Protein backbone atom coordinates (compact mmCIF):
# COMPACT_ATOMS: atom_id res chain seq x y z
CA MET A 1 13.21 -101.88 33.39
CA PHE A 2 10.62 -103.71 31.39
CA GLY A 3 11.96 -106.90 29.49
CA ILE A 4 11.12 -110.14 27.37
CA PHE A 5 8.56 -112.69 28.26
CA ASN A 6 9.78 -115.44 30.26
CA LYS A 7 8.07 -118.34 32.40
CA LYS A 8 10.92 -119.66 34.46
CA LYS A 9 10.71 -120.38 38.23
CA VAL A 10 10.06 -116.73 40.09
CA ASN A 11 12.34 -115.56 42.93
CA ASP A 12 9.33 -115.67 45.15
CA PRO A 13 6.52 -118.19 44.40
CA VAL A 14 4.23 -117.20 47.23
CA PHE A 15 4.29 -113.57 46.12
CA LEU A 16 3.36 -114.61 42.63
CA LYS A 17 0.82 -116.92 44.09
CA ARG A 18 -0.88 -113.63 45.73
CA ILE A 19 -0.71 -111.77 42.61
CA THR A 20 -2.32 -114.20 40.58
CA GLU A 21 -5.18 -114.99 43.21
CA ASP A 22 -5.94 -111.32 43.78
CA GLY A 23 -5.65 -110.44 39.88
CA ILE A 24 -3.13 -107.75 38.52
CA SER A 25 -5.75 -105.05 38.65
CA HIS A 26 -6.34 -105.54 42.43
CA ALA A 27 -2.70 -106.05 43.39
CA ALA A 28 -1.88 -102.79 41.46
CA GLU A 29 -4.53 -101.00 43.24
CA ARG A 30 -2.95 -101.87 46.58
CA PHE A 31 0.61 -101.45 45.49
CA SER A 32 -0.21 -98.03 44.07
CA SER A 33 -2.01 -96.87 47.33
CA ILE A 34 1.25 -97.86 49.35
CA LEU A 35 3.44 -95.82 47.13
CA MET A 36 1.19 -92.66 46.89
CA ARG A 37 0.91 -92.86 50.83
CA ASP A 38 4.62 -93.46 51.69
CA SER A 39 6.84 -92.43 48.80
CA LEU A 40 4.47 -89.96 46.47
CA PRO A 41 2.66 -87.81 48.75
CA THR A 42 2.79 -84.72 46.50
CA GLY A 43 1.94 -84.29 42.79
CA SER A 44 5.53 -83.09 41.95
CA LEU A 45 6.94 -86.23 43.29
CA ALA A 46 4.35 -88.35 41.63
CA HIS A 47 4.84 -86.47 38.44
CA GLU A 48 8.51 -86.99 38.17
CA PHE A 49 8.25 -90.78 39.08
CA VAL A 50 5.56 -91.23 36.19
CA MET A 51 7.91 -89.46 33.92
CA GLN A 52 10.72 -92.03 34.80
CA GLU A 53 8.39 -94.93 34.26
CA LEU A 54 7.34 -93.69 31.03
CA ASP A 55 11.05 -93.04 29.95
CA GLY A 56 11.47 -96.90 30.89
CA ALA A 57 8.58 -98.10 29.22
CA ARG A 58 9.39 -96.37 26.00
CA GLN A 59 12.55 -98.74 26.13
CA GLY A 60 10.79 -101.87 26.78
CA ASP A 61 8.60 -104.47 24.94
CA LYS A 62 5.68 -103.87 22.77
CA SER A 63 3.15 -103.50 25.39
CA SER A 64 5.28 -101.18 27.12
CA VAL A 65 5.90 -99.00 24.37
CA LYS A 66 2.33 -98.93 23.53
CA PHE A 67 1.46 -97.92 27.15
CA ALA A 68 4.09 -94.88 26.98
CA GLU A 69 2.69 -93.76 23.32
CA ASN A 70 -1.00 -93.83 24.62
CA SER A 71 -0.20 -92.12 27.89
CA GLY A 72 -1.01 -88.63 26.74
CA VAL A 73 2.37 -87.42 27.71
CA PRO A 74 4.38 -86.31 24.88
CA GLU A 75 7.68 -88.06 24.52
CA SER A 76 9.54 -85.09 24.81
CA ARG A 77 8.33 -84.66 28.45
CA TYR A 78 9.77 -87.94 29.76
CA LYS A 79 12.38 -89.06 27.45
CA GLY A 80 15.70 -88.98 29.27
CA SER A 81 14.14 -88.64 32.73
CA LEU A 82 15.85 -91.85 34.21
CA ASN A 83 18.98 -89.68 33.92
CA HIS A 84 17.67 -87.24 36.41
CA ASP A 85 19.47 -87.04 39.83
CA THR A 86 16.27 -87.60 42.14
CA PRO A 87 17.27 -89.14 45.60
CA GLU A 88 13.64 -88.20 46.99
CA LEU A 89 12.20 -91.02 44.51
CA ASP A 90 14.63 -93.72 45.87
CA LYS A 91 11.95 -95.08 47.96
CA ALA A 92 9.39 -95.36 45.24
CA GLN A 93 11.93 -96.88 42.74
CA GLU A 94 13.13 -99.27 45.62
CA PHE A 95 9.55 -100.39 45.96
CA MET A 96 8.98 -101.02 42.28
CA GLN A 97 12.40 -102.65 42.06
CA MET A 98 11.30 -105.10 45.11
CA ILE A 99 8.23 -106.29 42.92
CA THR A 100 10.15 -107.00 39.87
CA SER A 101 12.71 -108.81 41.87
CA LYS A 102 10.15 -111.05 43.38
CA LEU A 103 8.47 -111.68 40.11
CA TYR A 104 11.56 -112.03 38.11
CA PRO A 105 11.60 -113.56 35.43
CA ARG A 106 7.74 -113.50 34.87
CA MET A 107 7.73 -110.41 32.85
CA ASP A 108 4.05 -111.38 31.42
CA ILE A 109 3.20 -110.43 35.04
CA ILE A 110 5.84 -107.96 35.88
CA VAL A 111 4.89 -105.75 32.65
CA PRO A 112 1.10 -105.32 33.07
CA LEU A 113 1.44 -105.08 36.89
CA ARG A 114 3.86 -102.21 36.72
CA ILE A 115 1.89 -100.35 34.00
CA GLU A 116 -1.30 -100.73 36.28
CA ILE A 117 0.50 -99.42 39.10
CA VAL A 118 1.50 -96.28 37.00
CA LYS A 119 -1.83 -95.76 35.32
CA ASN A 120 -3.48 -95.55 38.71
CA ILE A 121 -0.85 -93.05 40.14
CA MET A 122 -1.56 -91.03 36.77
CA GLU A 123 -5.32 -91.11 37.47
CA ALA A 124 -4.75 -90.16 41.19
CA TYR A 125 -2.68 -86.82 40.26
CA GLY A 126 -4.29 -86.37 36.82
CA ILE A 127 -1.22 -86.71 34.76
CA GLY A 128 -1.51 -87.63 30.96
CA GLN A 129 -4.83 -87.47 28.91
CA SER A 130 -5.62 -91.02 28.30
CA LEU A 131 -7.67 -91.15 31.36
CA GLU A 132 -10.83 -89.34 30.12
CA ARG A 133 -10.87 -87.10 33.17
CA GLY A 134 -12.96 -84.28 31.23
CA ASP A 135 -10.28 -81.56 32.14
CA VAL A 136 -11.51 -78.08 31.42
CA ASN A 137 -9.32 -76.40 28.95
CA ALA A 138 -5.78 -76.13 30.14
CA GLN A 139 -5.49 -72.48 29.06
CA ILE A 140 -7.96 -70.62 31.55
CA THR A 141 -5.61 -67.84 31.72
CA ASP A 142 -4.36 -66.43 28.45
CA SER A 143 -0.93 -64.92 29.06
CA TYR A 144 -1.02 -62.25 26.45
CA ALA A 145 -4.57 -61.04 26.83
CA PRO A 146 -5.71 -61.92 30.60
CA LYS A 147 -8.99 -60.78 31.82
CA GLN A 148 -10.36 -59.95 35.24
CA GLU A 149 -11.82 -63.06 36.54
CA VAL A 150 -11.53 -63.48 40.34
CA HIS A 151 -12.53 -59.85 41.54
CA THR A 152 -15.80 -61.04 42.87
CA GLN A 153 -16.75 -63.92 45.22
CA GLN A 154 -18.62 -65.72 42.20
CA GLY A 155 -15.34 -65.47 40.52
CA VAL A 156 -13.21 -67.01 42.94
CA MET A 157 -15.63 -69.93 43.28
CA LYS A 158 -15.60 -70.58 39.61
CA TYR A 159 -11.91 -70.18 39.37
CA LEU A 160 -11.17 -72.41 42.05
CA LYS A 161 -13.61 -75.14 40.67
CA ASP A 162 -11.96 -74.94 37.10
CA ILE A 163 -8.47 -75.25 38.40
CA SER A 164 -9.38 -78.21 40.63
CA ARG A 165 -10.55 -80.01 37.53
CA LEU A 166 -7.25 -79.55 35.66
CA SER A 167 -4.86 -82.17 35.47
CA TYR A 168 -1.44 -81.56 37.47
CA GLU A 169 0.28 -80.96 34.17
CA ASN A 170 -2.36 -78.26 33.11
CA LEU A 171 -2.38 -76.79 36.41
CA CYS A 172 1.55 -76.50 35.80
CA ILE A 173 0.59 -74.38 32.70
CA GLU A 174 -1.89 -72.54 34.30
CA LEU A 175 0.48 -71.28 36.93
CA SER A 176 3.05 -70.55 34.27
CA ASN A 177 0.57 -68.83 32.13
CA VAL A 178 -0.79 -66.44 35.19
CA MET A 179 2.81 -65.53 35.97
CA ALA A 180 3.63 -64.71 32.30
CA ALA A 181 0.49 -62.48 31.95
CA LYS A 182 1.52 -60.64 35.12
CA HIS A 183 5.02 -60.00 33.81
CA ASN A 184 3.41 -59.09 30.63
CA LEU A 185 1.45 -56.55 32.08
CA THR A 186 4.02 -54.92 34.45
CA MET A 187 6.92 -54.68 31.80
CA VAL A 188 5.01 -53.16 28.66
CA PRO A 189 4.28 -49.48 29.03
CA SER A 190 0.84 -48.73 29.07
CA GLY A 191 -1.13 -45.34 28.57
CA ILE A 192 -2.60 -43.33 31.34
CA ASN A 193 -6.14 -44.63 30.24
CA ASN A 194 -5.28 -48.25 30.23
CA ALA A 195 -2.90 -47.93 33.68
CA ALA A 196 -5.90 -48.49 36.05
CA GLU A 197 -7.36 -51.28 34.15
CA ASN A 198 -3.97 -53.06 33.81
CA GLN A 199 -3.52 -52.47 37.46
CA ARG A 200 -6.84 -54.19 38.39
CA ILE A 201 -5.98 -57.21 36.11
CA VAL A 202 -2.56 -57.53 37.89
CA THR A 203 -4.28 -57.74 41.10
CA ASP A 204 -6.50 -60.26 39.55
CA LEU A 205 -3.43 -62.28 38.55
CA VAL A 206 -1.93 -61.98 42.08
CA ASP A 207 -5.17 -63.43 43.34
CA LYS A 208 -5.13 -66.25 41.00
CA ALA A 209 -1.43 -67.07 41.85
CA PHE A 210 -2.84 -67.23 45.41
CA LEU A 211 -5.84 -69.20 44.88
CA ILE A 212 -3.55 -71.99 42.77
CA CYS A 213 -1.20 -72.49 45.60
CA ILE A 214 -4.32 -72.87 47.93
CA CYS A 215 -5.35 -75.66 45.37
CA LYS A 216 -2.00 -77.37 45.13
CA PHE A 217 -0.71 -77.09 48.75
CA GLY A 218 -4.07 -76.73 50.62
CA GLN A 219 -5.47 -73.79 52.54
CA GLU A 220 -3.78 -74.78 55.82
CA ARG A 221 -0.04 -74.68 54.51
CA VAL A 222 -0.41 -71.48 52.72
CA SER A 223 -2.07 -69.95 55.58
CA ASN A 224 0.65 -71.42 58.02
CA PHE A 225 3.12 -69.57 56.00
CA ALA A 226 1.49 -66.53 55.34
CA LYS A 227 1.03 -65.90 59.09
CA ASN A 228 -2.22 -63.30 58.61
CA ASP A 229 0.03 -61.57 55.78
CA LEU A 230 -1.08 -62.53 52.23
CA THR A 231 1.77 -60.27 50.85
CA ARG A 232 4.28 -63.00 52.18
CA VAL A 233 2.71 -65.23 49.95
CA ASN A 234 2.86 -62.87 46.89
CA LYS A 235 6.71 -62.02 47.65
CA LEU A 236 7.49 -65.52 47.70
CA ILE A 237 5.74 -66.53 44.49
CA ILE A 238 7.59 -63.69 42.75
CA GLN A 239 10.91 -64.41 44.07
CA CYS A 240 10.57 -68.15 43.19
CA ASP A 241 9.08 -67.33 39.70
CA GLN A 242 12.04 -65.02 38.96
CA GLU A 243 14.46 -67.76 39.93
CA VAL A 244 12.87 -69.98 37.73
CA ALA A 245 12.46 -67.56 34.70
CA ALA A 246 16.30 -67.13 34.80
CA HIS A 247 16.43 -70.53 32.88
CA PRO A 248 13.83 -70.28 30.15
CA VAL A 249 11.64 -73.29 29.33
CA LEU A 250 8.30 -74.44 28.13
CA PRO A 251 5.23 -73.24 30.12
CA HIS A 252 4.67 -76.82 31.68
CA GLU A 253 7.91 -77.15 32.88
CA HIS A 254 8.16 -73.51 34.22
CA GLY A 255 4.96 -74.10 36.35
CA LEU A 256 6.33 -77.49 37.41
CA ARG A 257 9.83 -76.06 38.59
CA LEU A 258 8.03 -73.22 40.31
CA PHE A 259 5.62 -75.77 42.12
CA ASN A 260 8.80 -77.47 43.30
CA LYS A 261 10.50 -74.36 44.71
CA LEU A 262 7.38 -73.31 46.48
CA GLU A 263 6.96 -76.89 48.03
CA GLN A 264 10.33 -76.02 49.95
CA TYR A 265 8.21 -73.21 51.81
CA PHE A 266 4.72 -74.37 52.12
């Protein structure tokens, strides 16, 4: 995917001329916009695309390796991503391969251009921590000690604001934490005195999961599924969460898989 420096004649001199005249940064902005519009319209697709690009970069030249290392994404999350069976990303990867093919063998242009394209997508979808987005703490909800936070209109607005500032990865973690907290409260026996309080917190967590779906998929898509019956959304989230939980993974991966399942319905 990434290779060595070479200045032989490129496959498409006209394309190279446009890139050099526009500048790599401007060209990358244009290409990343096309990718997100036509091939990566959702956070889950963009996330998997970035993971595959980082997996390729870690195996490339020094600048590619440095980019992967400084991406803010742990190597354990993207290593091996290129082996994933993701036909839904074929169009995006074909677009990137087209750019590489036209500019080959000018790796001094290809590598920084691809890096800038991936950086733009990471910034747009809040992937990685090298972008200085000023994310709030990823752990808004403590899965072992959750608190009632969205039982008032003010609380709802604050929570929506907080989760809207999270990167996509941290939003995955928050969803996982919310579902884990709900599971913990419903599965662990509580005394009579604590039952009422626990039920209030469980209701709060149900509302949080709904708000996260609003944040991720948009109110219109969620409302169209709900058909004026919010219990449909709650039942769907529970069903999909149980399917994901059948194969235990880390919180980030759990949330990502849950989003991917929910996206099939919203």
